[in-house]
Amino acid sequence: MIPRTARRFSTCAVRAKQKQKRDWWDGPTVTPPSPPPPSADQLKAKARRISKAERDERMDITMALTPVKDYMPGFTRPKDIRTSNWSKGGRYSELKKYESPPQEAYESHTVYLLESRYIVKQGIGRVDCNEFIVGVCRTGDFPLAMERLNNPTSTNETMDNARWPFTKPKFIRKNKWWEQGEDPRELRKRCLLGEDEVSSNGASSSNNVPTEILPSSSSSSTVTQHRGYHTSARAHAQFTGPSTTRRDRARMPLSAWSRPPKPAQDARDDVVPAYYIERKRQRDTICERKEEEGSLMAELSAGILSEGVAASTRVFPEKIPVEVKELDGTIRHPSGFEPPTPETDFHPIASKTPNVDHPLLTTFKVSWEEVLSPSSVEGESIVYSPSSSSRGMRGFHTSAPVRATTVDHPSIHPLPVQPPPVPVSEDIATEVATEAEADSSQTNLLEVVDEDEGEALLQAYTRMPEPLSIEEREEIRKKYSEELRRQPFWRPMLALTFTTRPMALTIARLSRGLEKGLPYYASMENDDRKCLSSYSSRMRSMRLKRMHRLTMSLAKALAGERGGLLGVRFNPDERPRGADGAGLEKPIEFEQRMIEVGVGDWYPLAQELKENFEWDAKEAGIDAFKVYGLDERGLRTDGSSWPEQPAALRARTLKKQAASDQTWAELSKKEKARRMDALAEQNMEAAAKEAARKHRSVYYPR
């Protein structure tokens, strides 16, 4: 307590003395002016203001071509027009300095859409498709841009992954979706015409009705009573598209797939139907088999109670219920039971062929005779069981087959039953992957028994493809370099020419997605993205449709629709259109709103695409519109040529100017900074405009 009291007392005394010194008042405190920033920082700020003037114009054009956000009402407000910030009373009118945009922004620029000649290999989960490029360049630099992209000496990852004619073609696995005996072309034609599938199936299956239920051919006037036919068997007989062959069903004499014979006989009451005789023969066979297997089951039960297996257990295929496919597509059991499992989980021979591309995601067809056994058996103590720490595919329990082949019961003799040999390769993943590429229907993937082997198999189908070695990559590049000299890889689909750089950048930016920013591929269903034949064409159609709409919307806005564009200008010395009413007293001139559209003549629908542009422009009353053709190398086919190549924009920075002095290397850091500030102060205006001449989204040749 004493030290704390002493501290408080001393503090109060010091504060009292300070208060006595501040009793007099010497006027308000004047903050000294802060020193000006270095000339280099002022130069950077000035260059940013010049770039911002062009960016504000682009944002106003983008807002005019973008629909209003209406999916979250109540939480948004209309966007501000960037040009209004510089009007009288605007936010920038008194607080910020205004700089004019660079002169290079008001030259004609071209937006191009290029498509690859061949499809390109993609990663896992993506279908191989044609690639597209959307870019911007000055109108005179378009031929050079095409030469740069198709240059044989340039390395391009897309060209490395392309499926060139000299490479191995893609293996396309076809899915047999039609039943046996059906013509897929006829089915497609029937679906397009809108015919009823049920009625057509009923008409075609009329020949499968048994003769026992047909009316008698005799001319007797007496009416005889015919026996009815079981509905489940009749529905099964009407099923004209079984998933198995007749030879496979012949191997299953006692299963539900054994159809009763239908010989030609008179359907009379004094004649026993043939299928009754067949059913009676089946029942007698089952009873005989039960009597023969009675002792075997007793011995098997005794072996199980004594913790051993006296005989190998084999499931007979005829004891497994088989489903019946109705005409409406439902799967039912002949007894009326609806199985809660997929149709491929029933009898392995009667199950359908897997219809999924990935072999691990299907239900495999394996007959019960293929007994799964471990890769190596070394004695009684070996028991294969799944490890608790392992992760991945669940292994098959093989302890019962092992004990059945190795354990001897003391009371009975062991049965000489050995499981069939199972071919297990050392490199199962490579073997199975190779067989799956050749024929997926003949690959037995359940031959893999051990968990480690199963994990290796799973990794074989899910791992990324190994990258090409340097030698392989160089060999491929050498081959397609010769191909590029004969014909280009990137071909122009569209080339849209505008009078200013902000308009070109706006079209290029908005054409990379849909009107609300959604990517093109995201608008498709997941199953549609996996279709190799239609994915590329759908992507091409969506891109062309999007760029067509943007071009026509911009042309209409330049012609004065909805009051025209606000913030647009065609000279750096002009004020933005709409700022304090500037430029609203007269329409935009013809040369300033001219739009030229180039369409690749190599495209099969090039003529229809040209007609669409011309018809829409004529219907909207747009006169400043021109359409022409392009060849595969980007040259015009209408008899005219591209404008002359403009001068190269080779900016010379202040550092290069300062380094040109011979004494620059001998100066210290402080002396170099002083010289840089002096150069920036002398050439402030020119250096700032020089830094803002180029745009990072535009291609400039060196």
XYZ file of C-alpha atoms in Angstrom:
702
model
C 0.000 0.000 0.000
C 2.795 2.491 0.777
C 4.516 2.370 -2.682
C 1.200 2.824 -4.499
C 0.322 5.900 -2.395
C 3.709 7.461 -2.997
C 3.361 6.925 -6.760
C -0.029 8.600 -6.857
C 1.242 11.590 -4.907
C 4.226 12.135 -7.191
C 2.067 11.836 -10.304
C -0.377 14.453 -9.080
C 2.474 16.888 -8.348
C 3.909 16.559 -11.858
C 0.520 17.091 -13.466
C -0.078 20.215 -11.400
C 3.178 21.788 -12.650
C 2.275 20.964 -16.290
C -1.133 22.581 -15.837
C 0.434 25.796 -14.566
C 2.666 25.995 -17.673
C -0.343 25.623 -20.059
C -2.464 28.322 -18.482
C -1.499 30.878 -21.114
C -3.002 30.586 -24.653
C -0.915 31.171 -27.749
C -3.617 30.722 -30.457
C -4.617 27.655 -32.494
C -2.043 25.048 -33.392
C -1.041 25.219 -37.054
C -0.110 21.880 -38.621
C 2.945 22.288 -40.813
C 2.387 21.266 -44.444
C 3.509 17.766 -45.298
C 6.347 17.518 -47.778
C 5.298 16.633 -51.325
C 5.702 12.983 -52.367
C 8.641 12.043 -54.548
C 8.356 12.744 -58.225
C 8.384 9.015 -59.026
C 5.270 8.463 -56.874
C 3.553 11.432 -58.484
C 4.318 9.931 -61.880
C 2.712 6.598 -60.913
C -0.388 8.332 -59.552
C -0.768 10.340 -62.736
C -0.470 7.198 -64.870
C -3.154 5.503 -62.747
C -5.536 8.436 -63.266
C -5.038 8.212 -67.033
C -5.827 4.485 -66.989
C -8.835 5.079 -64.750
C -10.381 7.476 -67.277
C -10.378 4.683 -69.866
C -11.600 2.115 -67.341
C -14.579 4.300 -66.345
C -15.625 4.455 -69.986
C -15.415 0.675 -70.316
C -17.482 0.172 -67.163
C -20.245 2.457 -68.465
C -20.409 0.517 -71.738
C -20.464 -2.771 -69.813
C -23.329 -1.569 -67.637
C -25.338 -0.606 -70.735
C -24.932 -4.138 -72.204
C -25.599 -6.027 -68.956
C -29.135 -6.794 -67.718
C -30.248 -5.290 -64.433
C -29.662 -7.420 -61.366
C -33.117 -8.503 -60.195
C -32.578 -11.849 -58.447
C -32.059 -10.242 -54.978
C -34.616 -7.432 -54.751
C -34.416 -5.314 -51.662
C -30.677 -5.779 -51.122
C -29.321 -3.983 -54.182
C -29.618 -0.581 -55.788
C -29.004 0.664 -59.320
C -25.353 1.126 -60.129
C -23.916 4.595 -60.535
C -22.847 5.826 -63.931
C -19.131 6.420 -63.688
C -19.326 9.480 -65.914
C -21.644 11.249 -63.463
C -18.855 11.400 -60.880
C -17.136 14.121 -62.940
C -20.293 16.185 -63.475
C -21.096 19.268 -61.430
C -21.876 18.162 -57.916
C -20.382 14.718 -58.480
C -18.174 12.873 -56.059
C -15.001 13.543 -58.043
C -15.681 17.149 -59.011
C -13.805 18.726 -56.084
C -11.781 15.990 -54.440
C -9.900 14.364 -57.316
C -7.903 15.402 -60.319
C -9.073 14.491 -63.802
C -6.766 13.150 -66.497
C -7.623 12.468 -70.124
C -7.299 8.890 -71.431
C -4.406 7.984 -73.756
C -4.587 8.547 -77.482
C -3.924 4.851 -78.239
C -7.300 3.915 -76.696
C -9.181 5.472 -79.612
C -7.774 3.386 -82.428
C -9.733 0.573 -84.080
C -9.384 -2.748 -82.239
C -10.490 -6.269 -83.171
C -12.004 -8.947 -80.930
C -11.316 -12.438 -82.309
C -12.727 -15.869 -81.506
C -10.434 -18.749 -82.500
C -11.181 -22.471 -82.502
C -8.714 -25.339 -82.551
C -8.687 -27.602 -85.597
C -8.459 -30.817 -83.563
C -9.899 -31.821 -80.220
C -7.679 -31.453 -77.167
C -7.195 -34.015 -74.408
C -8.496 -32.845 -71.037
C -8.052 -34.059 -67.481
C -10.022 -36.617 -65.508
C -13.747 -35.903 -65.540
C -13.638 -33.714 -68.661
C -14.446 -34.838 -72.169
C -12.031 -34.138 -74.999
C -13.227 -31.101 -76.922
C -12.162 -28.217 -79.132
C -10.522 -25.284 -77.397
C -11.456 -21.630 -77.946
C -9.490 -18.397 -77.573
C -10.995 -14.925 -77.114
C -8.520 -12.069 -77.521
C -8.139 -8.402 -78.459
C -5.593 -6.746 -80.709
C -5.259 -3.675 -82.869
C -6.914 -4.117 -86.237
C -3.644 -3.941 -88.137
C -2.031 -6.501 -85.810
C -4.603 -9.266 -86.411
C -2.572 -11.119 -89.102
C 0.473 -10.998 -86.819
C -1.595 -12.326 -83.917
C -2.666 -15.306 -86.048
C 0.928 -15.961 -87.073
C 2.103 -15.832 -83.475
C -0.492 -18.367 -82.318
C 0.245 -20.734 -85.222
C 4.003 -20.306 -85.076
C 5.771 -23.707 -85.237
C 8.621 -22.476 -83.040
C 6.349 -21.396 -80.180
C 5.586 -23.967 -77.484
C 1.933 -24.336 -76.632
C 0.505 -26.750 -74.092
C -2.781 -26.949 -75.986
C -0.976 -28.094 -79.126
C 0.969 -30.668 -77.116
C -2.273 -32.218 -75.831
C -4.143 -32.063 -79.145
C -5.107 -35.252 -80.942
C -3.199 -34.771 -84.173
C -3.721 -37.127 -87.118
C -0.382 -38.825 -86.415
C -1.250 -39.547 -82.758
C -3.233 -42.457 -81.397
C -6.973 -41.864 -81.911
C -9.264 -41.749 -78.926
C -10.914 -45.058 -78.036
C -14.661 -44.397 -77.927
C -16.547 -46.990 -75.926
C -20.042 -47.408 -77.274
C -22.910 -48.227 -74.946
C -25.368 -50.722 -76.323
C -28.643 -49.233 -75.149
C -30.858 -51.204 -77.517
C -32.052 -54.744 -76.934
C -31.083 -57.790 -78.926
C -32.761 -57.910 -82.308
C -33.547 -54.174 -82.412
C -32.250 -51.638 -84.881
C -30.957 -48.451 -83.163
C -31.627 -46.348 -86.254
C -35.224 -47.480 -86.341
C -35.627 -46.723 -82.634
C -34.226 -43.209 -83.047
C -36.541 -42.580 -85.964
C -39.495 -43.862 -83.954
C -38.653 -41.589 -81.022
C -38.363 -38.557 -83.288
C -41.739 -39.319 -84.853
C -43.286 -39.618 -81.388
C -44.617 -43.147 -81.728
C -45.681 -45.029 -78.628
C -43.080 -47.519 -77.538
C -45.520 -49.680 -75.622
C -47.872 -50.073 -78.560
C -45.041 -50.930 -80.917
C -43.659 -53.500 -78.503
C -47.083 -55.011 -78.084
C -47.552 -55.291 -81.816
C -44.172 -56.862 -82.376
C -44.556 -59.350 -79.547
C -47.844 -60.785 -80.780
C -46.003 -63.738 -82.302
C -44.702 -64.814 -78.893
C -48.155 -65.742 -77.521
C -48.259 -69.509 -76.804
C -50.437 -71.664 -79.024
C -52.219 -73.040 -75.958
C -54.208 -69.823 -75.505
C -55.009 -69.317 -79.205
C -58.512 -70.194 -80.437
C -58.972 -73.560 -82.100
C -58.725 -73.764 -85.872
C -61.568 -76.292 -86.087
C -64.911 -75.184 -87.465
C -66.908 -76.849 -84.682
C -69.774 -74.796 -83.307
C -69.233 -76.027 -79.768
C -67.428 -73.619 -77.523
C -64.594 -75.185 -75.567
C -63.145 -73.810 -72.385
C -59.423 -73.084 -72.649
C -56.991 -72.996 -69.828
C -55.557 -69.601 -68.923
C -51.878 -68.839 -69.095
C -50.029 -67.410 -66.115
C -49.657 -63.657 -66.528
C -46.079 -63.495 -65.318
C -44.983 -66.141 -67.799
C -46.900 -64.388 -70.556
C -45.266 -61.071 -69.752
C -41.946 -62.834 -69.747
C -42.717 -64.378 -73.121
C -43.619 -60.977 -74.531
C -40.232 -59.629 -73.523
C -38.532 -59.618 -76.930
C -35.268 -58.159 -75.771
C -33.642 -60.483 -73.197
C -30.312 -59.460 -71.842
C -28.853 -62.941 -72.336
C -28.444 -65.268 -75.261
C -30.359 -68.490 -75.783
C -27.204 -70.507 -75.230
C -26.747 -68.978 -71.765
C -30.340 -69.711 -70.815
C -29.964 -73.287 -71.973
C -27.332 -73.803 -69.288
C -29.920 -72.972 -66.594
C -32.492 -75.773 -66.900
C -34.337 -75.100 -63.642
C -34.343 -71.309 -63.534
C -37.184 -68.968 -64.329
C -35.588 -68.280 -67.704
C -36.467 -71.807 -68.906
C -39.464 -71.065 -71.054
C -41.935 -73.895 -71.672
C -41.795 -75.398 -75.142
C -44.571 -74.358 -77.455
C -45.022 -77.099 -80.074
C -47.796 -76.985 -82.597
C -50.727 -78.902 -80.997
C -54.459 -78.597 -80.784
C -55.599 -76.729 -77.684
C -58.161 -79.248 -76.533
C -59.156 -80.459 -73.089
C -58.199 -84.054 -73.793
C -54.605 -83.080 -74.572
C -52.206 -82.321 -71.722
C -50.274 -79.117 -72.450
C -46.583 -79.581 -72.948
C -45.590 -77.026 -70.343
C -47.471 -79.014 -67.662
C -45.310 -82.003 -68.468
C -42.189 -79.842 -68.307
C -43.161 -78.415 -64.925
C -43.842 -81.890 -63.546
C -40.452 -83.087 -64.761
C -38.825 -80.138 -63.020
C -40.586 -80.859 -59.741
C -39.550 -84.502 -59.872
C -35.953 -83.490 -60.499
C -36.003 -81.142 -57.529
C -37.363 -83.855 -55.246
C -34.686 -86.310 -56.357
C -31.995 -83.754 -55.754
C -33.305 -83.050 -52.258
C -33.118 -86.739 -51.395
C -29.573 -87.008 -52.720
C -28.386 -83.902 -50.914
C -29.954 -84.746 -47.582
C -26.920 -86.640 -46.240
C -24.585 -84.029 -47.615
C -26.365 -81.259 -45.733
C -26.238 -83.268 -42.525
C -22.494 -83.751 -42.883
C -22.067 -80.083 -43.681
C -24.006 -79.076 -40.569
C -21.882 -81.358 -38.431
C -18.740 -79.831 -39.852
C -19.929 -76.302 -39.159
C -20.840 -77.147 -35.547
C -17.349 -78.535 -35.016
C -15.756 -75.280 -36.230
C -14.797 -76.673 -39.576
C -16.140 -76.966 -43.051
C -16.706 -80.472 -44.284
C -17.465 -79.619 -47.881
C -17.197 -76.677 -50.207
C -20.403 -74.714 -50.619
C -21.385 -73.795 -54.149
C -24.496 -71.820 -54.955
C -26.426 -73.185 -57.882
C -27.487 -70.595 -60.431
C -30.957 -72.108 -60.780
C -31.765 -71.277 -57.133
C -31.223 -67.553 -57.663
C -34.422 -65.643 -58.521
C -34.309 -63.832 -61.819
C -36.173 -60.636 -62.523
C -38.680 -60.051 -65.303
C -38.626 -56.762 -67.165
C -42.130 -55.463 -67.836
C -43.047 -53.437 -70.910
C -43.097 -50.213 -68.911
C -39.513 -50.737 -67.770
C -40.201 -51.962 -64.212
C -38.426 -55.019 -62.808
C -40.514 -57.654 -61.050
C -40.127 -61.230 -59.887
C -42.438 -63.850 -61.462
C -43.977 -64.462 -58.047
C -44.976 -60.809 -57.730
C -42.114 -59.765 -55.450
C -40.549 -56.392 -56.289
C -36.808 -56.622 -55.603
C -35.388 -53.545 -53.828
C -32.075 -53.870 -55.668
C -30.944 -52.802 -59.136
C -31.560 -55.159 -61.996
C -27.862 -55.879 -62.319
C -27.657 -57.324 -58.786
C -29.542 -60.526 -59.630
C -28.324 -63.533 -61.505
C -24.820 -62.836 -62.829
C -25.519 -64.418 -66.207
C -28.964 -62.910 -66.645
C -27.904 -59.455 -65.508
C -27.574 -56.666 -67.996
C -24.375 -55.374 -69.439
C -22.948 -52.463 -67.408
C -23.842 -49.135 -68.997
C -21.345 -46.882 -67.212
C -18.045 -45.922 -68.780
C -16.037 -46.260 -65.582
C -15.521 -49.989 -64.920
C -15.298 -49.627 -61.132
C -18.676 -47.912 -60.870
C -20.652 -50.741 -62.499
C -22.101 -54.008 -61.282
C -19.880 -56.752 -62.571
C -21.148 -59.932 -64.174
C -19.455 -62.905 -62.511
C -20.803 -66.439 -62.481
C -20.987 -68.307 -59.217
C -18.591 -70.988 -60.475
C -15.712 -68.521 -60.249
C -14.740 -69.077 -56.638
C -12.640 -66.246 -55.290
C -9.482 -67.453 -53.631
C -6.389 -65.694 -52.297
C -3.355 -65.290 -54.494
C -1.306 -67.690 -52.360
C -2.223 -70.340 -49.749
C 0.551 -71.589 -47.505
C -1.181 -73.620 -44.839
C -3.888 -73.804 -42.219
C -2.916 -70.636 -40.382
C -3.469 -68.308 -43.359
C -6.816 -66.525 -43.049
C -7.475 -63.434 -45.117
C -9.502 -60.785 -43.323
C -9.889 -57.070 -43.956
C -7.498 -54.932 -41.973
C -8.995 -52.317 -39.666
C -6.428 -49.723 -40.644
C -6.798 -50.132 -44.397
C -8.881 -47.685 -46.360
C -10.305 -48.003 -49.829
C -12.120 -50.901 -51.461
C -13.698 -53.511 -49.202
C -12.117 -56.901 -49.691
C -13.885 -60.237 -50.182
C -13.862 -62.579 -47.182
C -12.010 -65.695 -48.282
C -11.630 -67.620 -45.025
C -14.439 -70.091 -45.817
C -13.015 -71.190 -49.198
C -9.560 -71.511 -47.653
C -10.771 -73.702 -44.794
C -12.899 -75.733 -47.181
C -9.813 -76.716 -49.149
C -7.323 -77.194 -46.305
C -9.153 -78.373 -43.122
C -9.905 -82.074 -42.604
C -12.799 -83.120 -40.414
C -11.989 -86.079 -38.136
C -15.260 -87.922 -38.723
C -15.552 -87.797 -42.501
C -13.265 -87.855 -45.464
C -12.470 -84.552 -47.142
C -14.186 -83.929 -50.429
C -11.836 -83.645 -53.384
C -13.140 -80.238 -54.365
C -10.610 -77.659 -55.392
C -11.461 -74.160 -56.521
C -10.611 -73.291 -60.094
C -7.302 -71.520 -60.547
C -7.538 -67.738 -60.462
C -5.040 -65.898 -62.650
C -3.537 -63.149 -60.537
C -0.915 -61.037 -62.234
C 1.819 -59.139 -60.487
C 0.869 -55.900 -62.161
C -2.893 -56.218 -61.991
C -3.567 -52.541 -62.476
C -1.756 -52.424 -65.812
C -3.273 -55.691 -67.012
C -6.841 -54.747 -66.161
C -6.491 -51.242 -67.563
C -5.254 -52.662 -70.874
C -8.084 -55.185 -71.069
C -10.676 -52.537 -70.235
C -9.560 -50.382 -73.137
C -9.833 -53.321 -75.549
C -13.220 -54.689 -74.461
C -14.898 -53.794 -71.195
C -17.476 -56.575 -71.523
C -14.814 -59.307 -71.427
C -12.919 -57.972 -68.413
C -13.442 -59.800 -65.133
C -12.499 -57.235 -62.525
C -13.470 -59.386 -59.553
C -10.487 -61.636 -60.099
C -8.691 -59.217 -57.821
C -9.067 -60.649 -54.346
C -6.663 -58.977 -51.998
C -7.354 -55.496 -50.654
C -3.958 -54.170 -51.697
C -4.552 -55.410 -55.216
C -7.991 -53.800 -55.178
C -6.526 -50.475 -54.120
C -3.964 -50.747 -56.906
C -6.782 -51.377 -59.351
C -8.681 -48.340 -58.084
C -5.626 -46.129 -58.437
C -5.126 -47.378 -61.983
C -8.436 -45.830 -63.007
C -8.391 -42.669 -60.880
C -4.829 -41.452 -61.121
C -3.894 -38.587 -63.373
C -2.172 -39.489 -66.644
C 1.564 -39.378 -66.408
C 3.102 -36.314 -68.072
C 5.085 -36.755 -71.217
C 8.813 -36.959 -70.968
C 11.031 -34.324 -72.517
C 11.972 -36.622 -75.399
C 8.346 -37.502 -76.170
C 7.288 -33.880 -75.995
C 10.066 -32.789 -78.325
C 9.158 -35.531 -80.785
C 5.500 -34.496 -80.821
C 6.422 -30.836 -81.294
C 8.681 -31.724 -84.171
C 5.853 -33.582 -85.896
C 3.163 -30.945 -85.495
C 5.598 -28.175 -86.460
C 5.665 -29.690 -89.937
C 1.878 -29.884 -89.847
C 1.569 -26.195 -88.918
C 3.526 -25.160 -91.995
C 0.845 -26.726 -94.187
C -2.282 -25.691 -92.277
C -2.895 -23.650 -89.099
C -4.048 -25.143 -85.821
C -6.036 -22.075 -84.643
C -8.675 -20.942 -87.114
C -10.654 -17.679 -86.822
C -14.350 -18.128 -86.182
C -15.280 -14.458 -85.665
C -13.414 -11.156 -85.910
C -15.338 -8.099 -84.612
C -13.767 -4.705 -85.336
C -14.730 -1.611 -83.282
C -13.561 1.979 -83.444
C -12.267 2.267 -79.842
C -10.421 0.067 -77.383
C -12.993 0.353 -74.528
C -15.750 -1.073 -76.751
C -13.527 -3.956 -77.865
C -12.503 -4.756 -74.294
C -16.154 -4.717 -73.219
C -17.210 -7.221 -75.898
C -14.238 -9.487 -75.149
C -14.927 -9.413 -71.418
C -18.655 -10.134 -71.699
C -18.256 -12.824 -74.378
C -16.323 -15.115 -72.023
C -19.545 -16.070 -70.211
C -23.305 -15.784 -70.276
C -25.179 -12.579 -69.541
C -25.094 -13.143 -65.763
C -21.495 -14.334 -65.681
C -22.247 -18.067 -65.730
C -19.615 -20.077 -67.648
C -20.785 -21.810 -70.786
C -20.091 -25.331 -69.564
C -21.980 -24.699 -66.313
C -25.222 -24.197 -68.240
C -25.136 -27.845 -69.379
C -26.239 -30.891 -67.452
C -23.560 -33.190 -66.101
C -24.494 -35.980 -68.509
C -24.429 -33.615 -71.487
C -20.884 -32.512 -70.654
C -19.663 -36.084 -71.128
C -20.981 -36.405 -74.679
C -18.010 -36.293 -77.032
C -20.004 -35.730 -80.207
C -22.128 -32.788 -79.025
C -20.096 -30.968 -76.356
C -17.841 -29.038 -78.746
C -20.680 -28.067 -81.076
C -22.821 -26.845 -78.185
C -19.976 -24.755 -76.797
C -19.397 -23.271 -80.249
C -23.079 -22.459 -80.692
C -23.347 -20.769 -77.299
C -20.265 -18.646 -77.913
C -21.441 -17.544 -81.349
C -24.899 -16.758 -80.051
C -23.517 -14.732 -77.148
C -21.138 -12.687 -79.306
C -23.871 -12.129 -81.896
C -26.215 -10.707 -79.255
C -23.529 -8.476 -77.754
C -22.556 -7.096 -81.153
C -26.131 -6.292 -82.108
C -26.855 -4.728 -78.698
C -23.810 -2.469 -78.991
C -24.698 -1.516 -82.574
C -28.236 -0.577 -81.514
C -26.949 1.483 -78.579
C -24.540 3.365 -80.846
C -27.426 4.050 -83.237
C -29.351 5.769 -80.432
C -31.518 3.047 -78.921
C -32.501 3.812 -75.291
C -30.833 7.193 -75.557
C -27.479 5.847 -76.697
C -24.368 5.067 -74.694
C -23.342 7.269 -71.767
C -19.684 7.876 -71.078
C -18.477 6.897 -74.531
C -16.065 9.131 -76.444
C -14.036 8.901 -79.623
C -11.260 11.387 -78.846
C -9.205 11.850 -75.666
C -9.882 15.592 -75.727
C -13.666 15.138 -75.680
C -15.740 15.032 -72.535
C -17.576 11.784 -71.830
C -20.962 11.614 -73.511
C -23.624 12.602 -70.994
C -21.362 14.467 -68.561
C -23.270 17.739 -68.020
C -25.169 16.987 -71.240
C -22.089 16.784 -73.459
C -22.662 15.060 -76.807
C -26.417 14.586 -76.388
C -27.389 17.280 -78.884
C -26.501 15.187 -81.966
C -26.208 11.504 -82.910
C -22.930 9.672 -83.167
C -21.279 9.993 -86.554
C -21.308 7.174 -89.105
C -17.561 6.476 -89.038
C -17.466 6.351 -85.237
C -20.187 3.709 -84.886
C -18.995 1.488 -87.744
C -18.777 -2.226 -86.850
C -17.145 -4.830 -89.093
C -17.784 -8.567 -88.668
C -15.488 -11.219 -90.138
C -16.744 -14.828 -90.320
C -14.508 -17.830 -91.014
C -15.414 -19.351 -94.375
C -14.088 -22.740 -93.233
C -17.053 -23.033 -90.846
C -19.796 -25.159 -92.491
C -22.513 -22.728 -91.366
C -20.582 -19.586 -92.268
C -23.122 -18.435 -94.852
C -26.015 -18.783 -92.397
C -24.028 -16.882 -89.767
C -23.352 -14.028 -92.182
C -27.011 -13.854 -93.119
C -27.995 -13.663 -89.450
C -25.761 -10.634 -88.878
C -26.939 -8.891 -92.039
C -30.618 -9.632 -91.435
C -30.592 -8.440 -87.816
C -28.744 -5.245 -88.762
C -31.196 -4.550 -91.575
C -34.192 -5.257 -89.362
C -32.894 -2.889 -86.648
C -32.161 -0.150 -89.172
C -28.386 -0.171 -88.593
C -26.494 1.149 -91.597
C -22.963 1.211 -90.114
C -22.478 -2.550 -90.362
C -20.290 -4.664 -92.655
C -19.854 -8.448 -92.937
C -17.035 -10.233 -94.799
C -15.316 -13.620 -94.877
C -12.007 -14.928 -93.514
C -9.822 -17.832 -94.523
C -8.087 -20.244 -92.156
C -5.099 -17.926 -91.707
C -7.166 -14.829 -90.924
C -6.906 -13.094 -94.315
C -9.967 -11.389 -95.738
C -11.746 -13.020 -98.680
C -13.794 -10.011 -99.844
C -10.962 -8.640 -101.971
C -9.718 -6.072 -99.449
C -6.847 -6.385 -96.993
C -6.296 -5.504 -93.372
C -5.055 -1.996 -92.498
C -1.367 -1.357 -92.290
C 0.365 -2.440 -89.146
C 0.524 0.473 -86.686
C 3.740 1.561 -85.100
C 5.047 -0.606 -82.321
C 4.416 0.722 -78.825
C 7.848 0.426 -77.319
C 7.712 2.379 -74.108
C 10.980 3.756 -72.842
C 10.831 4.033 -69.094
C 12.644 6.604 -67.005
C 14.973 3.946 -65.689
C 16.135 3.116 -69.210
C 16.675 6.797 -69.927
C 18.704 7.201 -66.761
C 20.678 4.020 -67.416
C 21.708 5.299 -70.832
C 24.183 7.604 -69.094
C 27.662 6.130 -68.859
C 28.119 7.250 -65.238
C 24.929 5.478 -64.037
C 26.721 2.394 -62.807
C 29.148 4.437 -60.729
C 26.434 6.326 -58.801
C 25.271 5.360 -55.333
C 21.677 4.508 -54.446
C 20.893 7.997 -53.157
C 22.351 9.634 -56.243
C 20.339 7.294 -58.489
C 17.140 8.189 -56.629
C 17.826 11.901 -57.002
C 18.427 11.534 -60.727
C 15.234 9.515 -61.159
C 13.217 12.206 -59.344
C 14.756 14.882 -61.524
C 13.862 12.997 -64.706
C 10.324 12.343 -63.461
C 9.834 16.005 -62.644
C 11.083 17.093 -66.060
C 9.103 14.526 -68.084
C 6.060 14.073 -65.834
C 3.346 14.436 -68.485
C 5.037 12.463 -71.246
C 6.185 9.647 -68.961
C 2.703 9.191 -67.445
C 1.056 8.933 -70.862
C 3.805 6.583 -72.013
C 3.078 4.256 -69.090
C -0.679 4.166 -69.870
C -0.425 3.572 -73.623
C -0.671 -0.224 -73.487
C -3.415 -2.364 -71.987
C -2.639 -5.695 -70.389
C -5.557 -7.462 -72.175
C -4.462 -6.418 -75.671
C -1.849 -8.205 -77.772
C 0.962 -5.978 -79.055
C 3.640 -7.420 -81.363
C 7.211 -6.879 -80.347
